[in-house]
Amino acid sequence: MDKKLKKVADKIKMPEDMKERIINTCELAEKKRSNTDDNGGYIDVVSSSERINPRSQLIRTISTVAVCAVLIGGLGVAGVFLQRHRNAQMPSSEEIDELECKSLTFDDFSTFEYIFDAGDGKKGKYSAETYEKISDYLNNFNWGSELEEYEARPMYEDAEEPFYNINWTRGDTPPVECNIRIANDGFVTYTESMMDFENGSQKPLTDNSRCYKIDFDAFEGGIQDILSQEKSDPTPFGDFTTFDFSFSKDNNYYDKKNGEVYEKIADFLNNFKWGEEVIESEQGTTHQAREVVYNVDWQIGERFYYFYIDKDGQVNYGEGIKDNGTQAETIVDKRKYKIDFIDFEIGLAEIGLDIDSSSSDSGEEITSNDESITLSEDELIYDADGNYDFEANMKRIDQKIEKYLESFEDLRIEVSIEDENQNELVPDDEQSREQLEIFLKNDFESMLKYDYSMYDSTSEGKYKLIIVKYNYMSGDKEVFYKAYTVVNNNSVVRSDCKRGSGVDEWHGPYPFEIDYNAFITKLSEFGL
Amino acid sequence: MQKCGCAREAVERYGDMLYRICLLSLRNTADAEDAVQETFLKYVQRSHDFSSAEHEKAWLITVATNKCRDMLRYRTRHMTEREELLLGYAIEKEGSGILDALMELPEKYKTPLMLFYIEGYKVNETADIMGISLPAAKMRLSRGRKLLEEKYRKEYM
């Protein structure tokens, strides 16, 4: 498959006309650069990474014209055209002076608190510095003239998602809720609402509604410029290197006292992809009990913060305030995220955290009950540890195998299936053989359920058997082998073998349960 | 390495490779063209020289993959853009299922697979270009390969 991938991908070639377009644009930029160097840096506009000849958008064409204008006229002033197109509607300095003399389209944003929601999940949680810039931008942005009634769209008439929302409360009595909704088609709707004393709902003050039409790209460009400068926290929960937190799994606690391990956890949490907040409606209405695996909590001043992660990768975050006098705790924010739980655990394992053992020292050898051997980190020697249930042990074993196998870059798996007399079972036709291979590689193991109670060492020889073998190859060498013996009493026994240099390490047997009839039915689909 | 007057030469030499990477990443010919163009613009406007051809190639790949990542991030954040799914790229339909499967993988698996299997970089070089650790690159390659195989076999065979 790897060779096929390369073979097919190599056929992708850049079309000649595209190549020429790019060459022309680059040569233009080269000339520009050359002129700039010759003129002692007189014109430096093209040195930005702005698209010079992008396609399919009118604004891109304008940029191209601007490049020509600079080249032909040789005037630094023409460089203005090359300013990011999103600034097209920003007023010039003269206009700003003029603007300052006339009334603002909306209230002066620098004089009151508002929430600027850019639809990025942060719900307007930006720094004061960013808000200052946003206020300046909103105050100076050219919103154009108010649209006539027939040009304006009634609020929420269209299905377009608003990209930006600005909300604030004007301190009238009763307070007036103000909203500016900026849709991605450039329609800006300003509305006010006030609480209806009769039924408590927000009643629109329609007389005060206004509508404008702006260049959305221009607006967004400026806003994104500001937001991109925001020194945001690396995670939705903050920067874990800036406060003291405790991290726990089961009875294992990690905090600042753990030194290097703690620092690694902080870095890991900061770099982990937490994704966007999951909004309530996406989660369904079921509130079943979930098995919490990881807990993280911390406190900053009077505020306490926590989140816990369950086995399904659901992250429940909470933030609250503790009253020092009454000790009463009030939750002020709750959020949910969905993460890739396996990625999370792998990440922890990569920083050396033993996510499975009860000891925080990952290098420590764990002794176990008399049924097991030992567990060592450096070699692939493993077996059941009496401190854990069978399923937990098997998961740990499987993770270790996976990690071991991942060290082979060219790993391939050969699968086969045999009857009790060790005769290989092979479907008659090519398609069935292929389908069987897919089934054995992808689906067979998902039919198995860890179950220690299924193990019966006296059952050998009594029942009908089918053996499924997996040979893990690196080059022409087998590096690992595992075989499942499927018995018609619904039990399965797995044996593993790590092929070492000279000495093979055998492990198992590991017992599982299977629906034997379902397995046989599946095999019959391949003509076996 | 030459600093100026090298646009044509560079596009001729690396254009196909960068286009392939950007197209597989962005799944859209127009965006791929933009990403490649911006990469080459950065290339001609850079202020430093390259120590070797390999350095030059790796630099271009890094810039292109970063650009693709930015564009994908923008696209995710602004879901209005309609994706014209790879209608314009000129490859034979036969055997393209593997590419379709590759393109559907998450970016973090797709890029290392492209660099390793298509562009022929070693794991440590892949890790360097992507700015990730060697174990992480190995892990992503391994998981990516597994995901690709599953997806290809289930959906495209």
XYZ file of C-alpha atoms in Angstrom:
685
model
C 0.000 0.000 0.000
C 2.881 2.358 0.827
C 4.367 1.972 -2.647
C 0.951 2.437 -4.200
C 0.538 5.667 -2.272
C 3.786 7.044 -3.622
C 3.082 5.862 -7.129
C -0.333 7.511 -7.262
C 0.788 10.698 -5.501
C 3.742 11.118 -7.837
C 1.272 11.509 -10.673
C 0.080 14.805 -9.211
C 1.790 17.548 -11.187
C 1.241 21.234 -11.081
C -0.567 22.316 -14.263
C 1.698 24.288 -16.588
C -0.543 27.359 -16.657
C -0.536 27.455 -12.863
C 3.227 27.134 -12.851
C 3.525 30.060 -15.205
C 1.189 32.184 -13.106
C 3.231 31.509 -10.007
C 6.507 32.136 -11.775
C 5.220 35.440 -13.146
C 4.018 36.531 -9.729
C 7.285 35.571 -8.087
C 9.343 37.273 -10.751
C 7.245 40.365 -10.257
C 7.943 40.214 -6.551
C 11.620 39.650 -7.253
C 11.758 42.722 -9.435
C 9.926 44.646 -6.787
C 12.399 43.492 -4.196
C 15.264 44.349 -6.440
C 13.883 47.883 -7.001
C 13.355 48.227 -3.284
C 16.949 47.270 -2.572
C 18.143 49.715 -5.233
C 16.062 52.499 -3.733
C 17.364 51.968 -0.265
C 14.171 50.432 0.946
C 11.954 53.179 -0.380
C 9.130 50.784 -1.134
C 8.713 47.811 1.125
C 5.144 46.860 0.535
C 5.685 43.597 -1.279
C 7.800 42.247 1.514
C 4.653 41.228 3.328
C 3.258 37.799 2.685
C 0.045 39.246 1.301
C -1.336 37.384 -1.665
C -0.333 39.272 -4.745
C -2.083 37.389 -7.434
C -4.570 35.180 -5.717
C -7.470 33.836 -7.669
C -11.211 33.719 -7.621
C -11.944 36.788 -5.559
C -12.438 40.284 -6.779
C -10.380 41.699 -3.985
C -7.474 39.612 -5.138
C -7.639 41.270 -8.541
C -7.534 44.652 -6.865
C -4.343 43.621 -5.107
C -2.804 42.658 -8.438
C -3.716 46.016 -9.930
C -2.108 47.627 -6.923
C 1.127 45.776 -7.591
C 1.112 47.100 -11.153
C 0.370 50.581 -9.904
C 3.421 50.497 -7.707
C 5.628 49.187 -10.482
C 4.419 51.555 -13.174
C 4.160 54.683 -11.133
C 7.102 53.967 -8.896
C 5.409 56.000 -6.256
C 5.588 55.005 -2.661
C 2.125 56.382 -2.240
C 0.779 53.666 -4.476
C 1.854 51.208 -1.859
C -1.241 52.230 0.009
C -3.183 50.112 -2.442
C -1.186 47.175 -1.349
C -2.246 47.504 2.227
C -4.168 44.515 3.287
C -7.457 44.636 1.436
C -9.285 44.258 4.694
C -8.341 47.765 5.534
C -10.129 49.046 2.485
C -12.884 50.515 4.553
C -10.659 51.909 7.224
C -10.620 55.643 7.160
C -7.520 57.591 6.244
C -5.870 59.838 8.799
C -7.701 62.855 7.402
C -10.931 60.962 7.634
C -10.181 60.001 11.202
C -9.742 63.628 12.116
C -13.030 64.321 10.431
C -14.622 61.379 12.178
C -13.555 62.584 15.549
C -15.529 65.745 14.928
C -18.704 63.990 14.044
C -20.885 61.601 16.023
C -20.037 57.885 16.045
C -22.273 55.363 14.306
C -22.688 53.548 17.590
C -21.773 54.583 21.084
C -18.110 55.191 21.839
C -16.883 51.675 22.541
C -14.033 52.908 24.681
C -16.441 54.292 27.256
C -18.386 51.207 28.307
C -17.943 47.474 28.797
C -19.159 45.169 26.099
C -18.647 41.611 24.947
C -17.140 41.148 21.537
C -17.908 37.599 20.438
C -15.878 36.641 17.375
C -17.430 33.199 17.229
C -14.102 31.640 18.147
C -15.381 29.940 21.266
C -13.774 32.457 23.589
C -17.047 34.257 24.096
C -15.308 37.573 24.144
C -12.772 36.652 26.797
C -9.933 38.815 25.552
C -7.447 40.924 27.411
C -8.105 44.561 28.268
C -5.374 45.500 25.828
C -7.151 43.683 23.014
C -10.453 45.276 23.954
C -8.788 48.647 23.766
C -7.698 47.912 20.209
C -11.117 46.525 19.290
C -12.804 49.644 20.676
C -10.526 51.839 18.653
C -11.186 49.760 15.567
C -14.966 49.752 16.011
C -15.029 53.477 16.658
C -13.011 54.227 13.543
C -14.523 51.661 11.233
C -16.602 53.083 8.425
C -20.001 51.494 8.908
C -21.460 53.436 6.025
C -24.840 55.061 5.992
C -27.850 53.561 7.608
C -29.779 51.543 5.073
C -33.214 52.640 4.025
C -36.028 50.536 5.315
C -36.497 48.627 2.074
C -32.808 47.791 1.904
C -32.581 46.536 5.428
C -33.293 42.980 6.321
C -35.454 42.235 9.307
C -33.478 40.687 12.100
C -32.907 36.924 11.886
C -34.658 36.727 8.555
C -31.847 34.857 6.916
C -30.255 31.661 8.051
C -26.689 32.974 7.901
C -24.796 32.491 11.106
C -23.718 35.815 12.553
C -19.980 35.880 12.598
C -19.603 38.609 15.130
C -21.816 39.749 17.946
C -21.292 42.751 20.121
C -23.408 42.987 23.239
C -23.628 45.510 25.995
C -26.080 46.842 28.489
C -26.948 50.489 28.571
C -27.581 51.581 32.073
C -31.038 52.992 31.555
C -33.877 52.146 33.899
C -34.773 49.488 33.073
C -31.493 48.500 31.412
C -31.444 48.300 27.655
C -29.681 45.363 26.028
C -27.829 46.476 22.914
C -26.658 44.116 20.198
C -24.742 44.538 16.992
C -24.908 41.522 14.788
C -22.462 41.376 11.916
C -23.320 38.664 9.433
C -20.859 37.241 6.977
C -22.677 38.822 4.035
C -21.857 42.255 5.437
C -25.241 43.077 6.919
C -24.936 44.762 10.269
C -28.001 44.905 12.433
C -28.170 47.030 15.536
C -30.994 46.211 17.908
C -32.073 47.160 21.375
C -34.291 45.274 23.742
C -35.662 45.826 27.170
C -37.258 43.552 29.706
C -41.015 43.410 29.524
C -42.317 43.855 33.048
C -45.457 41.869 32.285
C -43.904 38.572 31.224
C -40.207 39.049 31.920
C -39.118 38.466 28.316
C -36.819 40.766 26.348
C -38.928 43.045 24.231
C -37.307 44.495 21.081
C -37.310 48.265 20.812
C -37.922 48.224 17.097
C -37.862 51.977 16.655
C -34.208 52.017 17.538
C -33.147 49.200 15.170
C -30.774 50.104 12.407
C -29.093 48.256 9.593
C -25.869 48.860 7.698
C -24.001 47.123 4.939
C -20.245 46.830 5.244
C -17.417 45.074 3.471
C -17.289 42.015 5.680
C -13.823 40.944 4.494
C -12.454 44.365 5.366
C -14.044 44.267 8.793
C -12.942 40.751 9.502
C -9.415 41.363 8.297
C -8.929 44.174 10.772
C -10.489 42.263 13.628
C -8.488 39.137 12.954
C -5.345 41.233 12.885
C -6.149 42.476 16.365
C -7.173 39.068 17.683
C -4.069 37.439 16.265
C -1.978 39.713 18.460
C -3.851 38.577 21.535
C -1.503 36.714 23.788
C -3.955 33.990 24.458
C -3.587 31.173 26.911
C -2.403 27.949 25.376
C -5.472 26.069 26.616
C -9.117 26.941 27.219
C -8.343 26.564 30.932
C -5.352 28.879 31.085
C -1.604 28.436 31.061
C -0.671 25.541 33.311
C 2.822 26.894 33.826
C 1.489 30.008 35.518
C -0.370 28.492 38.446
C -0.040 25.535 40.804
C -2.362 22.702 39.975
C -2.798 19.130 41.048
C -3.227 16.331 38.572
C -4.556 12.991 39.639
C -5.535 9.648 38.328
C -7.110 7.149 40.707
C -5.007 7.540 43.820
C -1.959 8.968 42.098
C -1.491 12.666 42.734
C 0.986 14.928 41.039
C 1.636 18.449 42.134
C 4.547 20.874 42.358
C 6.348 18.562 44.762
C 6.851 16.104 41.916
C 9.278 18.560 40.298
C 10.244 17.555 36.778
C 7.274 15.244 36.265
C 4.922 18.052 37.281
C 6.575 20.435 34.830
C 6.222 17.895 32.064
C 2.541 17.477 32.886
C 2.081 21.262 32.754
C 3.740 21.389 29.327
C 1.719 18.449 28.158
C -1.566 20.011 29.296
C -0.585 23.276 27.627
C 0.196 21.594 24.340
C -2.662 19.131 24.262
C -5.398 19.754 21.684
C -8.503 20.360 23.758
C -10.618 21.356 20.799
C -13.575 23.651 20.791
C -16.127 23.769 23.533
C -18.953 21.301 23.035
C -22.210 23.134 23.291
C -24.984 21.623 25.352
C -27.326 20.774 22.492
C -24.674 18.592 20.870
C -24.366 16.406 23.895
C -27.845 15.005 23.963
C -29.961 14.949 27.029
C -28.741 11.830 28.739
C -26.881 12.376 31.950
C -25.534 8.960 32.727
C -22.876 8.430 35.346
C -19.431 8.534 33.774
C -16.257 6.948 34.952
C -13.878 9.756 35.779
C -10.265 8.904 35.065
C -8.310 12.147 35.425
C -8.848 15.091 37.746
C -7.126 18.454 37.567
C -7.804 21.341 39.925
C -6.220 24.609 40.969
C -6.991 27.847 42.699
C -6.172 31.456 41.872
C -7.156 33.905 44.571
C -10.749 33.369 45.514
C -11.457 31.482 42.355
C -11.210 27.730 42.100
C -10.996 25.793 38.878
C -11.266 22.133 38.025
C -11.848 19.704 35.222
C -12.204 15.999 35.055
C -11.891 13.641 32.130
C -13.847 10.448 31.731
C -13.057 7.357 29.730
C -15.010 8.595 26.737
C -12.805 11.660 26.519
C -15.411 14.061 27.858
C -13.834 16.932 29.711
C -15.994 18.733 32.262
C -14.612 22.085 33.262
C -15.874 24.243 36.079
C -14.905 27.550 37.576
C -16.214 29.004 40.800
C -15.777 31.473 43.580
C -15.315 30.545 47.178
C -16.559 32.912 49.802
C -13.833 33.094 52.423
C -16.338 33.979 55.117
C -19.124 31.482 54.572
C -16.962 29.017 52.642
C -19.850 28.790 50.192
C -18.853 27.869 46.660
C -20.609 29.348 43.660
C -19.979 27.904 40.217
C -19.730 30.707 37.681
C -18.728 28.867 34.534
C -19.141 25.344 33.267
C -17.897 24.027 29.968
C -17.464 20.721 28.227
C -14.901 19.561 25.731
C -14.387 16.329 23.898
C -10.879 15.027 23.490
C -9.193 12.000 21.976
C -8.729 10.007 25.158
C -6.197 7.645 23.607
C -4.101 10.593 22.426
C -4.270 11.989 25.948
C -3.052 8.769 27.508
C -0.378 8.274 24.876
C 0.833 11.814 25.515
C 1.080 11.143 29.229
C 2.931 7.924 28.553
C 5.336 9.797 26.285
C 6.322 12.158 29.051
C 7.071 9.169 31.227
C 3.957 9.100 33.358
C 2.949 5.591 34.200
C -0.729 5.929 33.458
C -1.450 2.391 34.587
C 0.484 1.640 37.712
C -0.279 2.773 41.206
C 3.271 4.004 41.536
C 4.282 7.381 40.222
C 7.769 6.059 39.561
C 7.462 4.669 36.093
C 10.722 2.796 36.207
C 9.861 0.751 39.238
C 9.384 -2.938 38.780
C 6.027 -4.094 39.915
C 5.736 -7.405 41.625
C 2.455 -9.122 41.427
C 0.584 -12.079 42.765
C 1.663 -15.632 42.308
C -0.177 -15.998 39.028
C 1.952 -13.439 37.307
C 5.519 -12.798 36.399
C 6.889 -9.254 36.541
C 6.449 -6.047 34.740
C 9.485 -4.182 33.559
C 9.638 -0.965 31.631
C 12.728 -1.763 29.638
C 11.789 -5.123 28.270
C 8.609 -6.484 26.951
C 7.954 -8.808 29.832
C 4.501 -8.609 31.149
C 1.755 -10.525 32.715
C -1.172 -10.005 34.996
C -0.547 -7.862 38.036
C -2.637 -8.932 40.953
C -3.230 -5.337 41.975
C -5.404 -4.771 38.938
C -8.407 -6.427 37.454
C -7.923 -8.523 34.397
C -9.267 -5.969 31.932
C -6.957 -3.241 33.245
C -4.024 -5.601 32.978
C -4.869 -6.563 29.434
C -5.227 -2.967 28.357
C -1.825 -2.236 29.784
C -0.349 -5.228 28.040
C -1.911 -4.233 24.728
C -0.604 -0.694 25.069
C 2.887 -1.985 25.693
C 2.707 -4.249 22.686
C 1.500 -1.377 20.562
C 4.321 0.819 21.747
C 6.868 -1.904 21.076
C 5.520 -2.512 17.579
C 5.501 1.177 16.765
C 9.269 1.173 16.977
C 9.336 -0.714 13.677
C 8.835 1.726 10.853
C 8.211 -0.885 8.180
C 5.930 -3.080 10.241
C 3.470 -5.248 8.343
C 1.041 -7.836 9.602
C 0.437 -11.211 8.076
C -2.707 -12.969 9.195
C -3.799 -16.544 8.821
C -6.450 -18.859 10.166
C -6.124 -22.578 10.835
C -8.308 -25.435 11.963
C -7.503 -27.639 14.928
C -5.251 -29.818 12.764
C -3.218 -26.768 11.839
C -4.514 -26.799 8.256
C -4.742 -23.264 6.950
C -8.256 -22.223 6.012
C -8.182 -20.349 2.712
C -11.248 -19.080 0.867
C -11.604 -20.220 -2.730
C -11.830 -16.894 -4.499
C -9.560 -13.870 -4.406
C -12.245 -11.466 -3.208
C -13.167 -13.647 -0.221
C -9.498 -14.027 0.665
C -9.138 -10.269 0.658
C -12.310 -9.779 2.692
C -11.173 -12.393 5.209
C -7.863 -10.594 5.618
C -9.705 -7.312 6.228
C -11.951 -8.998 8.776
C -9.074 -10.591 10.643
C -7.014 -7.402 10.649
C -9.751 -4.987 11.562
C -12.759 -6.675 13.078
C -11.927 -10.004 14.647
C -10.325 -8.634 17.788
C -13.284 -6.340 18.397
C -15.425 -9.496 18.776
C -13.376 -10.452 21.815
C -14.098 -9.435 25.333
C -11.528 -9.642 28.117
C -12.760 -12.229 30.570
C -10.511 -13.959 33.025
C -13.254 -16.312 34.146
C -13.249 -17.930 30.707
C -9.842 -19.456 31.246
C -9.953 -23.174 31.766
C -6.654 -24.936 31.378
C -8.398 -28.309 31.446
C -10.446 -27.551 28.353
C -7.680 -28.276 25.902
C -8.452 -31.244 23.685
C -12.137 -31.298 24.537
C -13.444 -28.849 22.038
C -13.299 -27.788 18.446
C -10.712 -25.110 17.805
C -9.941 -22.445 15.262
C -6.665 -20.590 15.488
C -6.161 -17.037 14.264
C -2.534 -16.023 13.879
C -0.973 -12.609 13.554
C 2.638 -12.415 12.454
C 4.200 -8.970 12.790
C 7.034 -8.597 10.324
C 9.798 -6.060 10.035
C 11.716 -6.633 6.811
C 11.915 -10.386 6.488
C 12.061 -10.877 10.234
C 9.170 -11.731 12.514
C 9.307 -9.411 15.512
C 6.114 -10.386 17.261
C 3.541 -13.101 17.071
C 0.186 -13.620 18.646
C -2.322 -16.393 18.199
C -5.915 -16.654 19.319
C -7.308 -20.104 19.849
C -11.054 -19.861 19.472
C -12.912 -22.663 21.216
C -16.514 -23.629 20.586
C -17.441 -23.114 24.235
C -17.202 -19.332 23.592
C -13.753 -19.057 25.117
C -10.623 -17.760 23.434
C -7.047 -18.010 24.588
C -4.314 -15.745 23.295
C -0.610 -16.465 23.376
C 2.003 -13.880 22.491
C 5.615 -14.181 21.567
C 8.201 -11.474 21.202
C 10.899 -12.650 18.859
C 14.105 -11.481 20.461
C 17.643 -11.846 19.271
C 18.162 -15.458 20.095
C 15.579 -15.854 22.852
C 11.862 -15.725 22.245
C 9.686 -14.407 25.027
C 6.369 -16.165 25.328
C 3.513 -14.636 27.261
C 0.029 -15.629 28.129
C -2.268 -17.408 28.001
C -4.738 -14.567 28.113
C -8.379 -15.586 28.183
C -11.224 -13.856 26.344
C -14.832 -14.480 25.615
C -16.362 -14.600 22.123
C -19.726 -15.353 20.592
C -18.554 -18.481 18.829
C -21.657 -18.801 16.637
C -21.308 -15.214 15.437
C -17.659 -15.902 14.637
C -18.496 -19.029 12.648
C -21.274 -17.187 10.821
C -18.807 -14.471 9.905
C -16.329 -17.030 8.580
C -19.060 -18.626 6.483
C -19.421 -15.290 4.666
C -15.968 -15.966 3.254
C -16.879 -19.494 2.236
C -15.152 -21.176 5.198
C 22.519 29.273 -2.877
C 21.338 32.060 -5.090
C 19.177 34.728 -3.549
C 17.513 36.423 -6.489
C 16.496 35.553 -10.021
C 15.717 32.086 -8.852
C 11.931 32.024 -8.959
C 11.602 30.112 -12.206
C 14.273 27.640 -11.283
C 12.750 27.023 -7.871
C 9.222 26.637 -9.194
C 10.443 24.248 -11.853
C 12.376 22.238 -9.300
C 10.024 22.179 -6.346
C 6.669 23.239 -7.813
C 5.264 19.764 -8.329
C 6.338 18.603 -4.892
C 4.845 21.607 -3.089
C 1.695 21.486 -5.171
C 1.279 17.810 -4.286
C 1.678 18.507 -0.583
C -0.675 21.495 -0.627
C -3.284 19.799 -2.772
C -3.380 16.701 -0.599
C -3.560 18.867 2.466
C -6.138 21.410 1.289
C -8.113 19.253 -1.151
C -8.782 22.212 -3.338
C -6.805 23.272 -6.404
C -7.330 27.023 -6.012
C -6.256 26.984 -2.376
C -3.324 24.751 -3.235
C -2.233 27.261 -5.860
C -2.499 30.097 -3.355
C -0.513 28.173 -0.772
C 2.210 27.273 -3.265
C 2.326 30.836 -4.566
C 2.681 32.283 -1.103
C 5.390 29.770 -0.326
C 7.377 30.824 -3.367
C 6.751 34.487 -2.626
C 8.222 33.956 0.807
C 11.053 32.118 -0.882
C 11.968 34.992 -3.193
C 11.530 37.550 -0.425
C 13.523 35.724 2.223
C 16.535 37.446 3.658
C 18.763 34.439 4.206
C 20.614 31.910 2.107
C 20.296 28.162 2.317
C 23.190 26.008 3.342
C 22.266 23.207 0.959
C 19.647 22.044 -1.498
C 18.188 19.840 1.217
C 17.953 22.803 3.542
C 16.197 24.748 0.802
C 13.749 21.918 0.112
C 12.971 21.351 3.791
C 12.449 25.094 4.272
C 9.966 25.208 1.412
C 8.070 22.204 2.758
C 7.926 23.727 6.227
C 6.601 27.032 4.891
C 4.055 25.266 2.674
C 2.774 22.948 5.423
C 2.510 25.871 7.834
C 0.586 27.819 5.228
C -1.744 24.882 4.642
C -2.296 24.553 8.375
C -3.187 28.237 8.623
C -5.582 27.952 5.726
C -7.211 24.865 7.189
C -7.535 26.598 10.550
C -9.149 29.558 8.837
C -11.429 27.248 6.917
C -12.484 25.418 10.083
C -13.187 28.686 11.831
C -15.090 30.071 8.878
C -17.219 27.247 7.728
C -18.765 29.247 4.894
C -16.254 28.185 2.306
C -17.532 25.440 0.067
C -15.023 22.803 -0.668
C -14.718 21.767 -4.249
C -13.264 18.449 -3.498
C -10.332 17.807 -5.686
C -12.062 17.946 -9.001
C -9.311 19.712 -10.757
C -6.210 17.693 -10.121
C -4.869 15.720 -12.941
C -4.264 12.194 -11.866
C -5.616 8.992 -13.181
C -8.849 8.033 -11.491
C -7.697 4.467 -11.196
C -5.844 4.012 -7.973
C -6.755 7.425 -6.590
C -8.725 5.823 -3.737
C -5.591 5.658 -1.671
C -5.144 9.406 -2.117
C -8.764 10.064 -1.250
C -8.273 8.024 1.903
C -5.088 9.935 2.703
C -6.782 13.274 2.202
C -9.489 12.389 4.656
C -7.023 11.746 7.459
C -6.509 14.387 10.125
C -3.725 16.805 9.263
C -1.449 15.564 12.022
C -1.306 12.136 10.420
C -1.536 13.239 6.811
C 1.560 15.435 6.801
C 3.997 12.872 8.238
C 2.638 10.209 5.899
C 3.154 12.509 2.912
C 6.658 13.421 3.945
C 7.660 9.863 4.786
C 6.004 7.816 2.068
C 5.655 10.247 -0.797
C 8.549 12.647 -0.384
C 10.872 10.001 0.994
C 11.991 11.756 4.157
C 13.299 9.711 7.060
C 11.428 9.722 10.350
C 13.890 12.085 12.029
C 13.769 14.451 9.051
C 9.974 14.316 9.102
C 10.082 15.179 12.791
C 12.436 18.110 12.112
C 10.327 19.532 9.306
C 7.168 19.256 11.368
C 8.844 20.597 14.474
C 7.831 17.622 16.590
C 9.799 15.089 18.597
C 11.046 11.865 17.074
C 8.760 9.658 19.197
C 5.827 11.833 18.252
C 6.683 11.509 14.567
C 6.961 7.742 14.920
C 3.692 7.613 16.774
C 1.920 9.704 14.164
C 3.350 7.672 11.326
C 2.307 4.474 12.963
C -1.189 5.593 13.803
C -1.552 7.374 10.481
C -0.551 4.259 8.591
C -3.057 2.234 10.547
C -5.828 4.743 9.966
C -4.996 5.012 6.282
C -5.058 1.287 5.833
C -8.370 0.949 7.639
C -9.973 3.781 5.736
C -8.672 2.633 2.384
C -9.756 -0.943 2.848
C -13.150 -0.099 4.260
C -14.145 2.735 1.987
C -12.174 2.489 -1.199
C -11.623 -1.177 -1.960
